[in-house]
Amino acid sequence: MADKPAVVLVHGGFVDGSGWRAVYDLLTHDGYPVAVVQHPTLSLQGDTAATRLVIDAQDRPVVLVGHSYGGAVITEAGTAPNVAALVYIAAFAPDAGESVNTLLASFPTDVPGPPILPPKDGFLFLDRDKFPASFAGDVPADLAVFMADSQVPWGVDALGGQVTEPAWRTKPSWYLVATDDKMIPPPAQRTMSGRAGSTTIEAGGSHALYVSQPATVADLIKQAASAVVAP
């Protein structure tokens, strides 16, 4: 284990870190030290701070992984000196001055958008009935319903938080495009990954690809880890 980097997993909006369990199990089985960030999705600044606490606790180089909104978080937090690589899983990858909101506004208009309900008291939820098809289309039906019924309120301030110094400009990155994603359109994912110069792979799967296809996600993380560890 001493020769392997640490992996830090960062969840996205509407969910918490428990969705990483299968990916966590695969990576730890292969000897990787893994930490899961439980950030509150209240503000980009606060979520970045929570992520850096976990990054700073690692005693070795870090492969920093973000899903969905977690991509914005790792873009901001990934400038930490011990972060060796970034891995985006169907994730936002903002540039300097961009936020999740500005990226949402740039999405193609000829495809259905995510079923986000109007904000209430500063928080967002997905339409409960539309959640399974939109967020977790290839997740077992009972689990998708549970995810819909256990949503974490997503603070509107988190979506408006602007990235100051995108880590992908100075750190190598990998990107997994979910080609059946109904939350972040695949063309937008390809645009962001291309702009970041990421090593990119594609897989048929929903936005919740990290839940439905953990082996695909773990394999990409291990590819990144192998690339940043000196032989």
PDB file of C-alpha atoms in Angstrom:
ATOM      1  CA  MET A   1       0.000   0.000   0.000  1.00  0.00           C
ATOM      2  CA  ALA A   2       2.912   2.336   0.665  1.00  0.00           C
ATOM      3  CA  ASP A   3       3.626   2.673  -3.049  1.00  0.00           C
ATOM      4  CA  LYS A   4       0.066   3.633  -3.968  1.00  0.00           C
ATOM      5  CA  PRO A   5      -1.363   7.152  -3.866  1.00  0.00           C
ATOM      6  CA  ALA A   6      -4.352   7.955  -1.704  1.00  0.00           C
ATOM      7  CA  VAL A   7      -7.722   8.349  -3.377  1.00  0.00           C
ATOM      8  CA  VAL A   8     -10.094  11.060  -2.153  1.00  0.00           C
ATOM      9  CA  LEU A   9     -13.693  10.773  -3.382  1.00  0.00           C
ATOM     10  CA  VAL A  10     -15.950  13.844  -3.586  1.00  0.00           C
ATOM     11  CA  HIS A  11     -19.706  13.472  -4.128  1.00  0.00           C
ATOM     12  CA  GLY A  12     -22.004  15.768  -6.060  1.00  0.00           C
ATOM     13  CA  GLY A  13     -25.277  17.535  -5.399  1.00  0.00           C
ATOM     14  CA  PHE A  14     -28.472  15.898  -4.060  1.00  0.00           C
ATOM     15  CA  VAL A  15     -26.489  12.907  -2.689  1.00  0.00           C
ATOM     16  CA  ASP A  16     -23.858  12.160  -0.057  1.00  0.00           C
ATOM     17  CA  GLY A  17     -20.642  10.175   0.049  1.00  0.00           C
ATOM     18  CA  SER A  18     -22.277   6.804   0.728  1.00  0.00           C
ATOM     19  CA  GLY A  19     -22.868   6.386  -3.007  1.00  0.00           C
ATOM     20  CA  TRP A  20     -19.134   5.775  -3.387  1.00  0.00           C
ATOM     21  CA  ARG A  21     -19.275   2.555  -1.343  1.00  0.00           C
ATOM     22  CA  ALA A  22     -18.818   0.097  -4.217  1.00  0.00           C
ATOM     23  CA  VAL A  23     -15.965   2.154  -5.710  1.00  0.00           C
ATOM     24  CA  TYR A  24     -14.415   2.406  -2.240  1.00  0.00           C
ATOM     25  CA  ASP A  25     -14.606  -1.372  -1.784  1.00  0.00           C
ATOM     26  CA  LEU A  26     -12.942  -2.070  -5.131  1.00  0.00           C
ATOM     27  CA  LEU A  27     -10.098   0.378  -4.529  1.00  0.00           C
ATOM     28  CA  THR A  28      -9.387  -0.654  -0.941  1.00  0.00           C
ATOM     29  CA  HIS A  29      -9.421  -4.307  -2.016  1.00  0.00           C
ATOM     30  CA  ASP A  30      -6.612  -3.420  -4.420  1.00  0.00           C
ATOM     31  CA  GLY A  31      -4.607  -1.738  -1.695  1.00  0.00           C
ATOM     32  CA  TYR A  32      -5.426   1.929  -2.202  1.00  0.00           C
ATOM     33  CA  PRO A  33      -5.979   4.114   0.847  1.00  0.00           C
ATOM     34  CA  VAL A  34      -9.349   5.796   0.231  1.00  0.00           C
ATOM     35  CA  ALA A  35     -11.114   8.675   1.984  1.00  0.00           C
ATOM     36  CA  VAL A  36     -14.636   9.890   1.243  1.00  0.00           C
ATOM     37  CA  VAL A  37     -15.403  13.585   1.732  1.00  0.00           C
ATOM     38  CA  GLN A  38     -18.785  14.311   3.340  1.00  0.00           C
ATOM     39  CA  HIS A  39     -19.113  17.949   2.361  1.00  0.00           C
ATOM     40  CA  PRO A  40     -22.464  19.687   2.943  1.00  0.00           C
ATOM     41  CA  THR A  41     -23.028  21.139  -0.582  1.00  0.00           C
ATOM     42  CA  LEU A  42     -23.864  24.533   0.901  1.00  0.00           C
ATOM     43  CA  SER A  43     -21.217  26.679  -0.799  1.00  0.00           C
ATOM     44  CA  LEU A  44     -18.289  26.045  -3.099  1.00  0.00           C
ATOM     45  CA  GLN A  45     -15.989  27.758  -0.608  1.00  0.00           C
ATOM     46  CA  GLY A  46     -17.176  25.614   2.292  1.00  0.00           C
ATOM     47  CA  ASP A  47     -17.152  22.406   0.284  1.00  0.00           C
ATOM     48  CA  THR A  48     -13.636  23.175  -0.909  1.00  0.00           C
ATOM     49  CA  ALA A  49     -12.519  23.728   2.676  1.00  0.00           C
ATOM     50  CA  ALA A  50     -14.054  20.417   3.757  1.00  0.00           C
ATOM     51  CA  THR A  51     -12.300  18.650   0.898  1.00  0.00           C
ATOM     52  CA  ARG A  52      -8.946  20.205   1.674  1.00  0.00           C
ATOM     53  CA  LEU A  53      -9.210  18.969   5.268  1.00  0.00           C
ATOM     54  CA  VAL A  54      -9.311  15.427   3.922  1.00  0.00           C
ATOM     55  CA  ILE A  55      -6.608  16.068   1.315  1.00  0.00           C
ATOM     56  CA  ASP A  56      -4.306  17.530   3.955  1.00  0.00           C
ATOM     57  CA  ALA A  57      -4.803  14.480   6.176  1.00  0.00           C
ATOM     58  CA  GLN A  58      -3.217  12.176   3.588  1.00  0.00           C
ATOM     59  CA  ASP A  59       0.444  11.268   3.988  1.00  0.00           C
ATOM     60  CA  ARG A  60       1.081  10.645   0.293  1.00  0.00           C
ATOM     61  CA  PRO A  61       0.135  11.980  -3.139  1.00  0.00           C
ATOM     62  CA  VAL A  62      -3.608  12.189  -3.754  1.00  0.00           C
ATOM     63  CA  VAL A  63      -5.782  11.245  -6.714  1.00  0.00           C
ATOM     64  CA  LEU A  64      -8.762  13.565  -6.278  1.00  0.00           C
ATOM     65  CA  VAL A  65     -12.042  12.296  -7.730  1.00  0.00           C
ATOM     66  CA  GLY A  66     -15.262  14.264  -8.197  1.00  0.00           C
ATOM     67  CA  HIS A  67     -18.711  13.329  -9.446  1.00  0.00           C
ATOM     68  CA  SER A  68     -21.110  15.943 -10.865  1.00  0.00           C
ATOM     69  CA  TYR A  69     -20.915  19.090  -8.673  1.00  0.00           C
ATOM     70  CA  GLY A  70     -17.968  17.380  -6.994  1.00  0.00           C
ATOM     71  CA  GLY A  71     -16.063  18.205 -10.169  1.00  0.00           C
ATOM     72  CA  ALA A  72     -16.365  21.906  -9.374  1.00  0.00           C
ATOM     73  CA  VAL A  73     -15.141  21.170  -5.853  1.00  0.00           C
ATOM     74  CA  ILE A  74     -12.055  19.235  -6.983  1.00  0.00           C
ATOM     75  CA  THR A  75     -11.321  21.901  -9.589  1.00  0.00           C
ATOM     76  CA  GLU A  76     -11.038  24.447  -6.783  1.00  0.00           C
ATOM     77  CA  ALA A  77      -9.543  22.173  -4.099  1.00  0.00           C
ATOM     78  CA  GLY A  78      -7.149  20.343  -6.401  1.00  0.00           C
ATOM     79  CA  THR A  79      -4.493  23.041  -6.351  1.00  0.00           C
ATOM     80  CA  ALA A  80      -3.354  21.631  -2.990  1.00  0.00           C
ATOM     81  CA  PRO A  81       0.322  20.659  -3.335  1.00  0.00           C
ATOM     82  CA  ASN A  82      -0.138  16.939  -2.653  1.00  0.00           C
ATOM     83  CA  VAL A  83      -2.876  16.476  -5.281  1.00  0.00           C
ATOM     84  CA  ALA A  84      -1.199  14.592  -8.122  1.00  0.00           C
ATOM     85  CA  ALA A  85      -4.166  13.960 -10.415  1.00  0.00           C
ATOM     86  CA  LEU A  86      -7.829  14.792 -10.931  1.00  0.00           C
ATOM     87  CA  VAL A  87     -10.535  12.376 -12.046  1.00  0.00           C
ATOM     88  CA  TYR A  88     -13.901  13.695 -13.221  1.00  0.00           C
ATOM     89  CA  ILE A  89     -16.865  11.304 -13.248  1.00  0.00           C
ATOM     90  CA  ALA A  90     -19.702  12.828 -15.326  1.00  0.00           C
ATOM     91  CA  ALA A  91     -18.692  16.059 -13.640  1.00  0.00           C
ATOM     92  CA  PHE A  92     -18.550  19.808 -13.983  1.00  0.00           C
ATOM     93  CA  ALA A  93     -15.068  21.119 -14.773  1.00  0.00           C
ATOM     94  CA  PRO A  94     -15.329  24.921 -14.560  1.00  0.00           C
ATOM     95  CA  ASP A  95     -12.690  27.343 -15.744  1.00  0.00           C
ATOM     96  CA  ALA A  96     -11.645  30.439 -13.806  1.00  0.00           C
ATOM     97  CA  GLY A  97     -14.630  32.679 -13.117  1.00  0.00           C
ATOM     98  CA  GLU A  98     -17.132  29.977 -14.025  1.00  0.00           C
ATOM     99  CA  SER A  99     -19.658  28.331 -11.729  1.00  0.00           C
ATOM    100  CA  VAL A 100     -22.062  25.429 -12.009  1.00  0.00           C
ATOM    101  CA  ASN A 101     -24.731  27.998 -12.858  1.00  0.00           C
ATOM    102  CA  THR A 102     -22.795  29.426 -15.787  1.00  0.00           C
ATOM    103  CA  LEU A 103     -22.107  25.930 -17.099  1.00  0.00           C
ATOM    104  CA  LEU A 104     -25.775  24.967 -16.750  1.00  0.00           C
ATOM    105  CA  ALA A 105     -26.684  28.049 -18.784  1.00  0.00           C
ATOM    106  CA  SER A 106     -24.328  26.910 -21.559  1.00  0.00           C
ATOM    107  CA  PHE A 107     -25.877  23.461 -21.938  1.00  0.00           C
ATOM    108  CA  PRO A 108     -27.571  22.561 -25.228  1.00  0.00           C
ATOM    109  CA  THR A 109     -31.195  23.675 -25.279  1.00  0.00           C
ATOM    110  CA  ASP A 110     -32.431  20.885 -27.548  1.00  0.00           C
ATOM    111  CA  VAL A 111     -32.234  18.230 -24.817  1.00  0.00           C
ATOM    112  CA  PRO A 112     -34.274  17.969 -21.597  1.00  0.00           C
ATOM    113  CA  GLY A 113     -32.644  19.681 -18.627  1.00  0.00           C
ATOM    114  CA  PRO A 114     -32.328  18.238 -15.139  1.00  0.00           C
ATOM    115  CA  PRO A 115     -35.673  18.295 -13.259  1.00  0.00           C
ATOM    116  CA  ILE A 116     -34.539  20.758 -10.600  1.00  0.00           C
ATOM    117  CA  LEU A 117     -37.458  22.200  -8.644  1.00  0.00           C
ATOM    118  CA  PRO A 118     -37.662  25.940  -7.914  1.00  0.00           C
ATOM    119  CA  PRO A 119     -35.490  26.902  -4.925  1.00  0.00           C
ATOM    120  CA  LYS A 120     -37.102  26.833  -1.506  1.00  0.00           C
ATOM    121  CA  ASP A 121     -35.478  28.681   1.398  1.00  0.00           C
ATOM    122  CA  GLY A 122     -32.180  28.697  -0.475  1.00  0.00           C
ATOM    123  CA  PHE A 123     -32.117  24.985  -1.303  1.00  0.00           C
ATOM    124  CA  LEU A 124     -32.735  22.869  -4.373  1.00  0.00           C
ATOM    125  CA  PHE A 125     -34.211  19.404  -4.833  1.00  0.00           C
ATOM    126  CA  LEU A 126     -34.839  17.250  -7.870  1.00  0.00           C
ATOM    127  CA  ASP A 127     -38.410  16.315  -8.681  1.00  0.00           C
ATOM    128  CA  ARG A 128     -38.837  13.124  -6.675  1.00  0.00           C
ATOM    129  CA  ASP A 129     -40.827  11.293  -9.355  1.00  0.00           C
ATOM    130  CA  LYS A 130     -38.398  12.241 -12.123  1.00  0.00           C
ATOM    131  CA  PHE A 131     -35.244  11.549 -10.087  1.00  0.00           C
ATOM    132  CA  PRO A 132     -34.816   7.847 -10.998  1.00  0.00           C
ATOM    133  CA  ALA A 133     -35.016   8.362 -14.766  1.00  0.00           C
ATOM    134  CA  SER A 134     -33.010  11.582 -14.792  1.00  0.00           C
ATOM    135  CA  PHE A 135     -30.284  10.857 -12.239  1.00  0.00           C
ATOM    136  CA  ALA A 136     -30.125   7.092 -11.864  1.00  0.00           C
ATOM    137  CA  GLY A 137     -31.556   5.488 -14.985  1.00  0.00           C
ATOM    138  CA  ASP A 138     -29.353   2.376 -14.805  1.00  0.00           C
ATOM    139  CA  VAL A 139     -29.426   1.948 -11.033  1.00  0.00           C
ATOM    140  CA  PRO A 140     -31.679  -0.839  -9.626  1.00  0.00           C
ATOM    141  CA  ALA A 141     -35.179   0.583  -9.296  1.00  0.00           C
ATOM    142  CA  ASP A 142     -35.444   0.204  -5.527  1.00  0.00           C
ATOM    143  CA  LEU A 143     -32.113   1.921  -4.984  1.00  0.00           C
ATOM    144  CA  ALA A 144     -33.013   4.738  -7.381  1.00  0.00           C
ATOM    145  CA  VAL A 145     -36.220   5.363  -5.428  1.00  0.00           C
ATOM    146  CA  PHE A 146     -34.254   5.375  -2.173  1.00  0.00           C
ATOM    147  CA  MET A 147     -31.847   7.928  -3.644  1.00  0.00           C
ATOM    148  CA  ALA A 148     -34.814  10.078  -4.641  1.00  0.00           C
ATOM    149  CA  ASP A 149     -36.290   9.848  -1.148  1.00  0.00           C
ATOM    150  CA  SER A 150     -32.982  10.578   0.622  1.00  0.00           C
ATOM    151  CA  GLN A 151     -31.910  13.656  -1.333  1.00  0.00           C
ATOM    152  CA  VAL A 152     -29.513  16.067   0.312  1.00  0.00           C
ATOM    153  CA  PRO A 153     -30.691  19.693  -0.078  1.00  0.00           C
ATOM    154  CA  TRP A 154     -28.319  21.475  -2.463  1.00  0.00           C
ATOM    155  CA  GLY A 155     -27.625  25.070  -1.490  1.00  0.00           C
ATOM    156  CA  VAL A 156     -28.101  27.623  -4.246  1.00  0.00           C
ATOM    157  CA  ASP A 157     -24.887  29.321  -3.111  1.00  0.00           C
ATOM    158  CA  ALA A 158     -22.963  26.188  -4.098  1.00  0.00           C
ATOM    159  CA  LEU A 159     -24.148  26.483  -7.687  1.00  0.00           C
ATOM    160  CA  GLY A 160     -23.141  30.146  -7.819  1.00  0.00           C
ATOM    161  CA  GLY A 161     -19.642  29.664  -6.416  1.00  0.00           C
ATOM    162  CA  GLN A 162     -17.014  30.686  -8.958  1.00  0.00           C
ATOM    163  CA  VAL A 163     -13.779  28.790  -9.435  1.00  0.00           C
ATOM    164  CA  THR A 164     -10.741  30.992  -8.853  1.00  0.00           C
ATOM    165  CA  GLU A 165      -7.818  28.838 -10.028  1.00  0.00           C
ATOM    166  CA  PRO A 166      -8.805  25.669 -11.894  1.00  0.00           C
ATOM    167  CA  ALA A 167      -6.576  22.797 -10.847  1.00  0.00           C
ATOM    168  CA  TRP A 168      -6.886  21.098 -14.230  1.00  0.00           C
ATOM    169  CA  ARG A 169      -4.736  23.844 -15.735  1.00  0.00           C
ATOM    170  CA  THR A 170      -1.715  22.592 -13.775  1.00  0.00           C
ATOM    171  CA  LYS A 171      -2.591  18.984 -12.838  1.00  0.00           C
ATOM    172  CA  PRO A 172      -3.167  15.997 -15.143  1.00  0.00           C
ATOM    173  CA  SER A 173      -6.789  14.940 -15.379  1.00  0.00           C
ATOM    174  CA  TRP A 174      -8.954  12.032 -16.465  1.00  0.00           C
ATOM    175  CA  TYR A 175     -12.637  12.192 -17.377  1.00  0.00           C
ATOM    176  CA  LEU A 176     -15.394   9.583 -17.650  1.00  0.00           C
ATOM    177  CA  VAL A 177     -18.239  10.673 -19.930  1.00  0.00           C
ATOM    178  CA  ALA A 178     -21.577   9.018 -19.149  1.00  0.00           C
ATOM    179  CA  THR A 179     -23.168   8.733 -22.577  1.00  0.00           C
ATOM    180  CA  ASP A 180     -26.730   8.233 -21.258  1.00  0.00           C
ATOM    181  CA  ASP A 181     -26.545  11.111 -18.774  1.00  0.00           C
ATOM    182  CA  LYS A 182     -29.791  13.080 -18.394  1.00  0.00           C
ATOM    183  CA  MET A 183     -28.355  15.592 -15.898  1.00  0.00           C
ATOM    184  CA  ILE A 184     -25.188  16.846 -17.626  1.00  0.00           C
ATOM    185  CA  PRO A 185     -25.541  16.359 -21.390  1.00  0.00           C
ATOM    186  CA  PRO A 186     -22.767  14.178 -22.835  1.00  0.00           C
ATOM    187  CA  PRO A 187     -21.801  16.887 -25.378  1.00  0.00           C
ATOM    188  CA  ALA A 188     -21.202  19.277 -22.469  1.00  0.00           C
ATOM    189  CA  GLN A 189     -19.100  16.649 -20.727  1.00  0.00           C
ATOM    190  CA  ARG A 190     -17.007  16.229 -23.860  1.00  0.00           C
ATOM    191  CA  THR A 191     -16.560  19.987 -24.181  1.00  0.00           C
ATOM    192  CA  MET A 192     -15.378  20.328 -20.579  1.00  0.00           C
ATOM    193  CA  SER A 193     -13.062  17.316 -20.741  1.00  0.00           C
ATOM    194  CA  GLY A 194     -11.591  18.497 -24.020  1.00  0.00           C
ATOM    195  CA  ARG A 195     -10.977  21.987 -22.683  1.00  0.00           C
ATOM    196  CA  ALA A 196      -9.224  20.514 -19.647  1.00  0.00           C
ATOM    197  CA  GLY A 197      -7.045  18.291 -21.819  1.00  0.00           C
ATOM    198  CA  SER A 198      -8.281  15.267 -19.894  1.00  0.00           C
ATOM    199  CA  THR A 199      -7.569  11.677 -20.790  1.00  0.00           C
ATOM    200  CA  THR A 200     -11.161  10.774 -21.610  1.00  0.00           C
ATOM    201  CA  ILE A 201     -13.116   7.546 -21.807  1.00  0.00           C
ATOM    202  CA  GLU A 202     -16.821   7.041 -22.410  1.00  0.00           C
ATOM    203  CA  ALA A 203     -19.245   4.490 -21.018  1.00  0.00           C
ATOM    204  CA  GLY A 204     -22.934   3.887 -21.560  1.00  0.00           C
ATOM    205  CA  GLY A 205     -24.525   4.822 -18.277  1.00  0.00           C
ATOM    206  CA  SER A 206     -26.589   7.312 -16.336  1.00  0.00           C
ATOM    207  CA  HIS A 207     -25.461  10.266 -14.265  1.00  0.00           C
ATOM    208  CA  ALA A 208     -25.159   7.809 -11.366  1.00  0.00           C
ATOM    209  CA  LEU A 209     -22.526   5.793 -13.218  1.00  0.00           C
ATOM    210  CA  TYR A 210     -20.393   5.734 -10.086  1.00  0.00           C
ATOM    211  CA  VAL A 211     -23.144   3.677  -8.423  1.00  0.00           C
ATOM    212  CA  SER A 212     -24.208   1.499 -11.352  1.00  0.00           C
ATOM    213  CA  GLN A 213     -20.767   0.776 -12.845  1.00  0.00           C
ATOM    214  CA  PRO A 214     -18.252   1.044 -10.000  1.00  0.00           C
ATOM    215  CA  ALA A 215     -15.678  -1.149 -11.759  1.00  0.00           C
ATOM    216  CA  THR A 216     -15.508   1.239 -14.720  1.00  0.00           C
ATOM    217  CA  VAL A 217     -15.018   4.163 -12.351  1.00  0.00           C
ATOM    218  CA  ALA A 218     -12.440   2.342 -10.212  1.00  0.00           C
ATOM    219  CA  ASP A 219     -10.478   1.285 -13.302  1.00  0.00           C
ATOM    220  CA  LEU A 220     -10.179   4.899 -14.484  1.00  0.00           C
ATOM    221  CA  ILE A 221      -9.062   5.998 -11.022  1.00  0.00           C
ATOM    222  CA  LYS A 222      -6.413   3.273 -11.014  1.00  0.00           C
ATOM    223  CA  GLN A 223      -5.280   4.378 -14.482  1.00  0.00           C
ATOM    224  CA  ALA A 224      -4.769   7.887 -13.141  1.00  0.00           C
ATOM    225  CA  ALA A 225      -2.986   6.550 -10.066  1.00  0.00           C
ATOM    226  CA  SER A 226      -0.608   4.451 -12.177  1.00  0.00           C
ATOM    227  CA  ALA A 227       0.238   7.441 -14.351  1.00  0.00           C
ATOM    228  CA  VAL A 228       1.261   9.687 -11.481  1.00  0.00           C
ATOM    229  CA  VAL A 229       3.276   7.180  -9.451  1.00  0.00           C
ATOM    230  CA  ALA A 230       6.932   6.948 -10.452  1.00  0.00           C
ATOM    231  CA  PRO A 231       8.048   3.399 -11.300  1.00  0.00           C
TER     232      PRO A 231
END
